Coordinates of C-alpha atoms and ligand atoms in Angstrom, one line a residue:
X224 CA 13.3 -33.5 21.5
X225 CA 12.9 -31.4 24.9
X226 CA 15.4 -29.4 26.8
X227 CA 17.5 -31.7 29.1
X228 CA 18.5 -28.5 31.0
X229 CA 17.2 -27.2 34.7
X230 CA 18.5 -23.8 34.4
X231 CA 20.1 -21.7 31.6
X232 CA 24.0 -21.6 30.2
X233 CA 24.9 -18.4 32.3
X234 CA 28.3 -16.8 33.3
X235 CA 30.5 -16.9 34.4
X236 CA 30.4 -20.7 32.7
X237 CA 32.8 -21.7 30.4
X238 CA 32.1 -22.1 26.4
X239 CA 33.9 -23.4 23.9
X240 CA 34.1 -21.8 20.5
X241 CA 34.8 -23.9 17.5
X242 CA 36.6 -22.0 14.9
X243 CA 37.1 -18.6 16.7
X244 CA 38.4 -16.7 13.9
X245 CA 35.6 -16.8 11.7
X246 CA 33.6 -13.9 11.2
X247 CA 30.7 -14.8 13.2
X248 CA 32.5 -15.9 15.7
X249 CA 34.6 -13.2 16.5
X250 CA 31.5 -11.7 17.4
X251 CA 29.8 -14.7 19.5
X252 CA 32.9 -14.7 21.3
X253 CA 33.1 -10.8 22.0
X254 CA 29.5 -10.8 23.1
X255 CA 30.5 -14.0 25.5
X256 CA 33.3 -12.1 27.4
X257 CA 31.0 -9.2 27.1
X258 CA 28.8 -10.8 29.3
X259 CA 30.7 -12.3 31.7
X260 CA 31.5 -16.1 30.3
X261 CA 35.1 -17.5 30.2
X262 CA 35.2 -18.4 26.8
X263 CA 37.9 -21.4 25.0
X264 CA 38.5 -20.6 21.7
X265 CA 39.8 -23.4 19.4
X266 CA 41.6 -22.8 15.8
X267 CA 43.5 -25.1 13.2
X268 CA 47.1 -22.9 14.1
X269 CA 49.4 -21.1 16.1
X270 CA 49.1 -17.8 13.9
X271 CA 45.3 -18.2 14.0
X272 CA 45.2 -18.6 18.0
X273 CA 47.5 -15.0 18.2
X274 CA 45.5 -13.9 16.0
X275 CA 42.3 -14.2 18.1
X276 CA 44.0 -13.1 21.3
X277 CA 44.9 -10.5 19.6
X278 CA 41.3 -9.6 18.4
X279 CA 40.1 -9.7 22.1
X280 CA 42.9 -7.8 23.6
X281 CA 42.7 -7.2 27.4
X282 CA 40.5 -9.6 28.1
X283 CA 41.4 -12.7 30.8
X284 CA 38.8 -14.6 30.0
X285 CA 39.9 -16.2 26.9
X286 CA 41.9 -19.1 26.5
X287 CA 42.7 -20.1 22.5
X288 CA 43.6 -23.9 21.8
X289 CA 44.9 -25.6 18.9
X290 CA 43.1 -28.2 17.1
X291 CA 43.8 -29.1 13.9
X292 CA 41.4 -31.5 12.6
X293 CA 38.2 -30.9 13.3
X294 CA 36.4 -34.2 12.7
X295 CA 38.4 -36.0 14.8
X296 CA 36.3 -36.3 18.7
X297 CA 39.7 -37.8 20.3
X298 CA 41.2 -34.1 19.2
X299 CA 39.0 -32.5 21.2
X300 CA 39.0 -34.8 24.1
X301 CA 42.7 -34.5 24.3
X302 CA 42.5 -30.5 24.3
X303 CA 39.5 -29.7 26.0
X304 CA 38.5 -33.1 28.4
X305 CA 39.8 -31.7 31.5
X306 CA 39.0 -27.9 31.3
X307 CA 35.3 -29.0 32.5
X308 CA 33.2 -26.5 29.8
X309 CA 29.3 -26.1 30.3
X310 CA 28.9 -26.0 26.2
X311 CA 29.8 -25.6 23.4
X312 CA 29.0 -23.0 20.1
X313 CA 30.0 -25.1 16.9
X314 CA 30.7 -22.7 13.9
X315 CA 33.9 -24.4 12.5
X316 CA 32.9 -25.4 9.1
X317 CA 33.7 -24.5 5.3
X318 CA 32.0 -21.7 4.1
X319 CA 33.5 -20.9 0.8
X320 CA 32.6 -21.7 -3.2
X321 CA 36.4 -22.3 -4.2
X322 CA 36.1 -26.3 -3.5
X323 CA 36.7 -28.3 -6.1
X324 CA 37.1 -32.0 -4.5
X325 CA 32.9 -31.5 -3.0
X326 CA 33.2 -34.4 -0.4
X327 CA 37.1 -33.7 1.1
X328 CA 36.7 -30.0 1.3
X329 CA 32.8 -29.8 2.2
X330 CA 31.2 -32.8 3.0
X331 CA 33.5 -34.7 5.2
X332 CA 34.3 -31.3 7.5
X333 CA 31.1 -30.3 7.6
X334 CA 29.6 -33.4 8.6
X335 CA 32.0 -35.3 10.5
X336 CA 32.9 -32.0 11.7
X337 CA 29.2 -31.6 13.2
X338 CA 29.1 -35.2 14.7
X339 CA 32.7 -35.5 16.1
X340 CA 31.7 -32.2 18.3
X341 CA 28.7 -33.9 19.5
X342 CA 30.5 -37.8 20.2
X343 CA 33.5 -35.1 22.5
X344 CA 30.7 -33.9 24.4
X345 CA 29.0 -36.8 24.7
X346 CA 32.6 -37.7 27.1
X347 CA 33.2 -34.9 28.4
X348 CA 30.0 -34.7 31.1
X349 CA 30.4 -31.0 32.0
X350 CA 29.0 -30.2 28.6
X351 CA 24.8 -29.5 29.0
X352 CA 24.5 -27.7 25.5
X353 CA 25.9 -27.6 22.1
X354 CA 24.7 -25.0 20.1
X355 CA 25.7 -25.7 16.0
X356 CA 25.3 -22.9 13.4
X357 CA 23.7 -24.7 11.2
X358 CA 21.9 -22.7 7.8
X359 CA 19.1 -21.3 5.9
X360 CA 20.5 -23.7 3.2
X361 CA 19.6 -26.6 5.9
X362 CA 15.6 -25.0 5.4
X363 CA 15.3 -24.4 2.1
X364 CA 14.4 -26.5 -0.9
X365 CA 16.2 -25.1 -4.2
X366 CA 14.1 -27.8 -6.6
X367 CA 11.0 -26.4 -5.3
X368 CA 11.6 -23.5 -7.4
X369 CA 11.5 -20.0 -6.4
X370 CA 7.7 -20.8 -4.5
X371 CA 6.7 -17.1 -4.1
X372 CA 3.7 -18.3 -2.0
X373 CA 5.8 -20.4 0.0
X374 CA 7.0 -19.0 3.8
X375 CA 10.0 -20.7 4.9
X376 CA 10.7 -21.3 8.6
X377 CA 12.5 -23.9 11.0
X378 CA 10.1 -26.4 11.0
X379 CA 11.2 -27.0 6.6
X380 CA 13.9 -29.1 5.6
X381 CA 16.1 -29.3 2.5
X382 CA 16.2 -32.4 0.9
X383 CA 19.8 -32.1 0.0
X384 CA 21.7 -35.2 1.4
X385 CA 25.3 -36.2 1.3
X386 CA 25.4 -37.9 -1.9
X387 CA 23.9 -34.6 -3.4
X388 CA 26.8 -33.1 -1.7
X389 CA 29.8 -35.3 -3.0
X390 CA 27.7 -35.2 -6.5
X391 CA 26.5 -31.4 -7.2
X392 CA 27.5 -29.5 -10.3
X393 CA 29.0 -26.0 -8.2
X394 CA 30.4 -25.5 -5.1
X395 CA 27.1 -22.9 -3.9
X396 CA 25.6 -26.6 -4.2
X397 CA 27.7 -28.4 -2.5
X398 CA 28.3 -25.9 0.9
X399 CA 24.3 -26.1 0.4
X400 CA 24.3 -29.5 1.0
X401 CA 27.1 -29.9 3.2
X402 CA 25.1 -27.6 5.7
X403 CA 22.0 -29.8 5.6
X404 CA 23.7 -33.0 5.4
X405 CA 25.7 -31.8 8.9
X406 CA 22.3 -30.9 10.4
X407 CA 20.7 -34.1 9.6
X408 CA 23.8 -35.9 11.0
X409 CA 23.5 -34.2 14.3
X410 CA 19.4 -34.5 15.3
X411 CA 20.3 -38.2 14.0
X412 CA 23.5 -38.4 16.8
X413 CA 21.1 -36.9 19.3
X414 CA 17.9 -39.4 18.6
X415 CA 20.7 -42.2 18.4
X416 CA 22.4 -41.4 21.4
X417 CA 21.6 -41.4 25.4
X418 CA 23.7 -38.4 25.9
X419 CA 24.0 -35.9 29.2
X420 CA 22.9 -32.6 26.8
X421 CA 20.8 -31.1 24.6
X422 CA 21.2 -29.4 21.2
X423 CA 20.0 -26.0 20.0
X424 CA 20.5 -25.3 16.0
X425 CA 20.6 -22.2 14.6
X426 CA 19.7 -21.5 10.5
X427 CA 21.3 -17.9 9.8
X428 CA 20.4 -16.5 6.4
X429 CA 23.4 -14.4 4.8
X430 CA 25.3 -13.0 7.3
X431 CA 26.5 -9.4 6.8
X432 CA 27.9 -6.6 8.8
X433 CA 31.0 -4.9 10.2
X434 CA 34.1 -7.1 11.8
X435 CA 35.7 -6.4 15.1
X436 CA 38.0 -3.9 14.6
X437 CA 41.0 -5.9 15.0
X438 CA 40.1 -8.7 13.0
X439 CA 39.6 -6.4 9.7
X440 CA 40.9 -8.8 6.9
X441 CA 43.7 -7.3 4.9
X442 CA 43.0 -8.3 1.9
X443 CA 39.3 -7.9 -0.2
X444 CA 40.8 -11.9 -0.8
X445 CA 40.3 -12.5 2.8
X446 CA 36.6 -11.1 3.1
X447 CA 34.6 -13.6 4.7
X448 CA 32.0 -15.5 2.1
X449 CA 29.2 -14.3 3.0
X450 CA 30.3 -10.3 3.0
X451 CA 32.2 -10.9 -0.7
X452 CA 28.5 -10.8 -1.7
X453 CA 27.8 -7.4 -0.1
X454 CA 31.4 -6.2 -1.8
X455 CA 30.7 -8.0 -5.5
X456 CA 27.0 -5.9 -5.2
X457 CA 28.5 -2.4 -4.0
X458 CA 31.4 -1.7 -6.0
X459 CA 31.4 -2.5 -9.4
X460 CA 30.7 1.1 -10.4
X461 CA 27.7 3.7 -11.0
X462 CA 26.9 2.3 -14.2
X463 CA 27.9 -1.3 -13.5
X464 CA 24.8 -3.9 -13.7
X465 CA 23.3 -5.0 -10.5
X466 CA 24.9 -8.8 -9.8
X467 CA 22.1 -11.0 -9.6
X468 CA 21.0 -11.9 -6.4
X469 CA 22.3 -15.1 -4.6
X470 CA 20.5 -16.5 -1.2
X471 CA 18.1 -14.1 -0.8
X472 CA 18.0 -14.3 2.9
X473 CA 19.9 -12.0 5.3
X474 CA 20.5 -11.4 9.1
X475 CA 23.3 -9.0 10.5
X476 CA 25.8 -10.8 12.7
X477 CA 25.2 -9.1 15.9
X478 CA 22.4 -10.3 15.9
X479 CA 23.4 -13.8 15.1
X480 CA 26.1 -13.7 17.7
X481 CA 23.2 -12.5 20.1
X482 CA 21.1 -15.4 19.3
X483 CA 23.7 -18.0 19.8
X484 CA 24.3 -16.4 23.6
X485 CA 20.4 -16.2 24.4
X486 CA 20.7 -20.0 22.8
X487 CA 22.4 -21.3 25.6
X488 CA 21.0 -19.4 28.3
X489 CA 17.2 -20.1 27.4
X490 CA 15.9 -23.2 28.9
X491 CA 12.8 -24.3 26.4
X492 CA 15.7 -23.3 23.5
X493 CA 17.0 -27.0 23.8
X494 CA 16.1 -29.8 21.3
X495 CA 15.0 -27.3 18.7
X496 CA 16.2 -25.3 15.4
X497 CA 16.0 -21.7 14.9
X498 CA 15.6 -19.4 11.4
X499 CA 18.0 -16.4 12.3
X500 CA 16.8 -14.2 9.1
X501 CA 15.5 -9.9 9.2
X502 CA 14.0 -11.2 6.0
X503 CA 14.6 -11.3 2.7
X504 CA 16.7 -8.6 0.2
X505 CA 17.9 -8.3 -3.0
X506 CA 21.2 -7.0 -4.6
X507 CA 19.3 -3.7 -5.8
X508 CA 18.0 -3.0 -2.3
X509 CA 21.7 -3.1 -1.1
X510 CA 22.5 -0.8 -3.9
X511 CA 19.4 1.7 -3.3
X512 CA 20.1 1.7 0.7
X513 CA 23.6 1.9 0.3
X514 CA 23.7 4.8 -2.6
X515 CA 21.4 6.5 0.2
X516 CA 23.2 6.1 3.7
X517 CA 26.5 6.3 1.7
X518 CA 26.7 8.7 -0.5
X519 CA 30.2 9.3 -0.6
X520 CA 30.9 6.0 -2.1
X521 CA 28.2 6.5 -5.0
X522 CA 30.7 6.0 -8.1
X523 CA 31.6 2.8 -6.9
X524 CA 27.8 1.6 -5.9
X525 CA 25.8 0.5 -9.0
X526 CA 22.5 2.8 -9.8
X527 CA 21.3 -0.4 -11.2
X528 CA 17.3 0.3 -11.4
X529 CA 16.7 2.2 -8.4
X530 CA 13.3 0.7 -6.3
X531 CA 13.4 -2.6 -8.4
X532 CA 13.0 -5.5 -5.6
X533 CA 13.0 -8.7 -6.3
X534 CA 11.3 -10.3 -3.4
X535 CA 7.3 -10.3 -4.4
X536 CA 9.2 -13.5 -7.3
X537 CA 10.1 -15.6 -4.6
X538 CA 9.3 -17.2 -1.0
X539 CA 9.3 -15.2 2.1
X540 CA 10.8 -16.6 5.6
X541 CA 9.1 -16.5 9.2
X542 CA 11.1 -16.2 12.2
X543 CA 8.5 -15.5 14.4
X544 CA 9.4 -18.2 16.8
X545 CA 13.0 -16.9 17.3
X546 CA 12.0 -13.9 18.5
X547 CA 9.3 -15.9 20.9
X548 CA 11.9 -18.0 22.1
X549 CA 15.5 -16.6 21.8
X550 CA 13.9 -12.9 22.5
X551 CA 16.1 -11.5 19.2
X552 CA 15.5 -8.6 17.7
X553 CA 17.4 -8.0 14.0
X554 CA 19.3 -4.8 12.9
X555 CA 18.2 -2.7 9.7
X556 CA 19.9 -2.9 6.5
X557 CA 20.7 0.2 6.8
X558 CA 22.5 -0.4 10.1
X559 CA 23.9 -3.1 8.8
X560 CA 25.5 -2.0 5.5
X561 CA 26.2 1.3 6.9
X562 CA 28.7 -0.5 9.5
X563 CA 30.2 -3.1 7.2
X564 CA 30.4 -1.1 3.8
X565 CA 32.6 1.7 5.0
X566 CA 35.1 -1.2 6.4
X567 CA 35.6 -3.3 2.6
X568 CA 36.5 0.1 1.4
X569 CA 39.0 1.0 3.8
X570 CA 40.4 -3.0 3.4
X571 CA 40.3 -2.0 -0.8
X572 CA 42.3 1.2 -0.1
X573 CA 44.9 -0.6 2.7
X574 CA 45.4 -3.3 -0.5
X575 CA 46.6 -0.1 -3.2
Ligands
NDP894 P1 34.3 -18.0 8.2 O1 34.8 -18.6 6.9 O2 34.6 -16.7 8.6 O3 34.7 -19.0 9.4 C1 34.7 -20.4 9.3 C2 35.4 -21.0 10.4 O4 35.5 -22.4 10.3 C3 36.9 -20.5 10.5 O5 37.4 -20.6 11.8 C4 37.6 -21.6 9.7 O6 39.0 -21.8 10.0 C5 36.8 -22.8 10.2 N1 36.9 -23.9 9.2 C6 36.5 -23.9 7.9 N2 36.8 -25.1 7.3 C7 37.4 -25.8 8.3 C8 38.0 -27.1 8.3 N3 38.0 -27.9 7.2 N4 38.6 -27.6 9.4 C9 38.7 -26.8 10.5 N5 38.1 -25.5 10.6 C10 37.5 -25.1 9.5 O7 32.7 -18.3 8.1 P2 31.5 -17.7 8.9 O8 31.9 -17.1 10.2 O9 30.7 -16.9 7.9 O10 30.7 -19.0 9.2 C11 30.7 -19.7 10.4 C12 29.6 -20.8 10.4 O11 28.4 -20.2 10.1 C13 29.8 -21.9 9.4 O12 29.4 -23.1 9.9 C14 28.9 -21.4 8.2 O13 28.5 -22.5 7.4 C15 27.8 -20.9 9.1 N6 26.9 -19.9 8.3 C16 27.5 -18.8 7.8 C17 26.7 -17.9 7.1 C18 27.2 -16.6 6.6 O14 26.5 -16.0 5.8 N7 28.4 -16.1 7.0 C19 25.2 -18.2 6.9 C20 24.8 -19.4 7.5 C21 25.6 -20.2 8.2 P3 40.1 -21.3 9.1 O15 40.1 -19.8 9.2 O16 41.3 -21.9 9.6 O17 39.8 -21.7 7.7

């Protein structure tokens, strides 16, 4: 599907940011104003929308707007039909493993949550682009085992549909297939539709790294999903085992946030996925990197068995085309864990 756009997203446009609270959004939406964009911000409450201003403090180019249900396309006509926006970044979704009820608290706001975006700005025509952060989980294919010769990349697809979703035995199951059931249900919108824009996805492994300062959680309890891995693998103690490993994909979220601003501002991005990944990790490789950047916190971070990786027992990823396309380069681990580790300690100590 080609790019329906002339020219790039650029600023001083204005973008809308679904969920604006959420850990990678916070940054998509600092590196937005950073650059010049005007930037709405939606949320699900009042406290949430303070909370956000708050977070970007002294900037005027932020607006934050209500909107409570997110798979509802008339609740974003109401809110944002007359504001005129260029595009849209869609990252309001459930990312958590505490559902119980699969198809109310996954599958429905995932997926109607990925097409309701998509019917708004097929009405509102100053929309060109919606961007949706879609998943690794949208790529890869759990039954096809741990494939070490296999390379995964955006042009694979998980099987996983919606009735996988409603049906699957855990909840890591059922966000997996809520995030491929929501991609499949937008390209489907797109080829169904005659619409005046064009979509870009984007397929982030795990997500670590630091939060803005001023939207530190505080509370361990409020850690975003994705970081609660980092936390569970770094401070369980010295001689605590090594938790095994659990999407063994990872990208650091500057970078993401990066990516989704290059994805509306490069032309040939339209009509196309994107693997956002540095490549894969396990949990004794964030032990070993972070026992040696670190050391101060090295009775907390298990010595597990130090230079033991697990990635030659499973598939690699490629994101070769990212970089040609979106131009991103990805931060280090050690970067990465050297920012965000520092800041779960800090939130464990604010909680004593
Ligand atoms: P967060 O949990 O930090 O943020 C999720 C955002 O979505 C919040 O604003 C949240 O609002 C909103 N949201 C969740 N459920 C609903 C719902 N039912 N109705 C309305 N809003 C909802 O997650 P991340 O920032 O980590 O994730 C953002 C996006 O990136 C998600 O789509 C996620 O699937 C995707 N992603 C994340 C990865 C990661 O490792 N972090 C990896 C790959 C993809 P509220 O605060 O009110 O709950």
């Amino acid at each position: 599907m080609p790019s329906l756009l002339a020219s790039g997203i650029e600023p001083p446009a204005l973008v809308v940011v679904t969920g604006a609270n959420g850990f990678i959004a916070q940054h998509c939406v600092a590196v937005l104003l950073r650059e010049g964009y005007r930037v709405i911000g939606t949320v699900r409450n009042q406290a949430k929308a303070a909370a956000v201003k708050k977070t970007h403090k002294g900037h005027t180019g932020l607006e934050v707007v209500v909107i409570e249900d997110i798979t509802n396309a008339q609740s974003y006509l109401d809110v944002l039909g007359h504001l005129s926006p260029a595009a849209v970044l869609h990252l309001a979704a459930p990312f958590h493993y505490k559902a119980t009820d699969f198809e109310r608290e996954m599958m429905i706001p995932a997926v109607q949550g990925s097409t309701a975006i998509l019917e708004a700005a097929a009405q509102i025509k100053s929309i060109r682009r919606v961007v949706q952060t879609n998943s690794f989980a949208s790529i890869y294919d759990a039954s096809a085992g741990l494939s070490p010769e296999k390379t995964y990349s955006a042009r694979d697809w998980s099987p996983l549909t919606y009735e996988d979703g409603v049906k699957a035995d855990n909840a890591p199951a059922a966000y997996r297939a809520s995030k491929a059931a929501a991609e499949k249900a937008a390209w489907k919108f797109m080829e169904d539709r005659a619409v005046g824009f064009d979509l870009v996805s984007l397929c982030p492994g795990m997500v670590f790294g630091p939060f803005l300062p001023e939207a530190k959680p505080a509370t361990i309890a409020g850690v975003n999903t994705s970081n609660q891995l980092v936390w569970a693998s770094l401070s369980a103690g010295r001689d605590a085992p090594v938790p095994p490993t659990r999407g063994p994909v990872w990208v650091d979220v500057r970078d993401v946030a990066e990516a989704h601003v290059k994805a509306l501002q490069v032309v040939e991005a339209g009509g196309s996925r994107f693997l956002l990944a540095n490549g894969v990790y396990c949990n004794q490789e964030l032990c070993d990197v972070s026992r040696r950047v670190l050391p101060k916190y090295g009775d907390r971070i298990p010595v597990g068995e130090p230079g033991k990786r697990d990635s030659h027992t499973h598939f690699g990823v490629s994101t070769t085309e990212t970089e040609r396309v979106l131009g991103v380069q990805w931060r280090s681990l050690e970067e990465s864990l050297k920012d965000v580790v520092p800041q779960l300690f800090e939130i464990e100590r604010g909680e004593a």
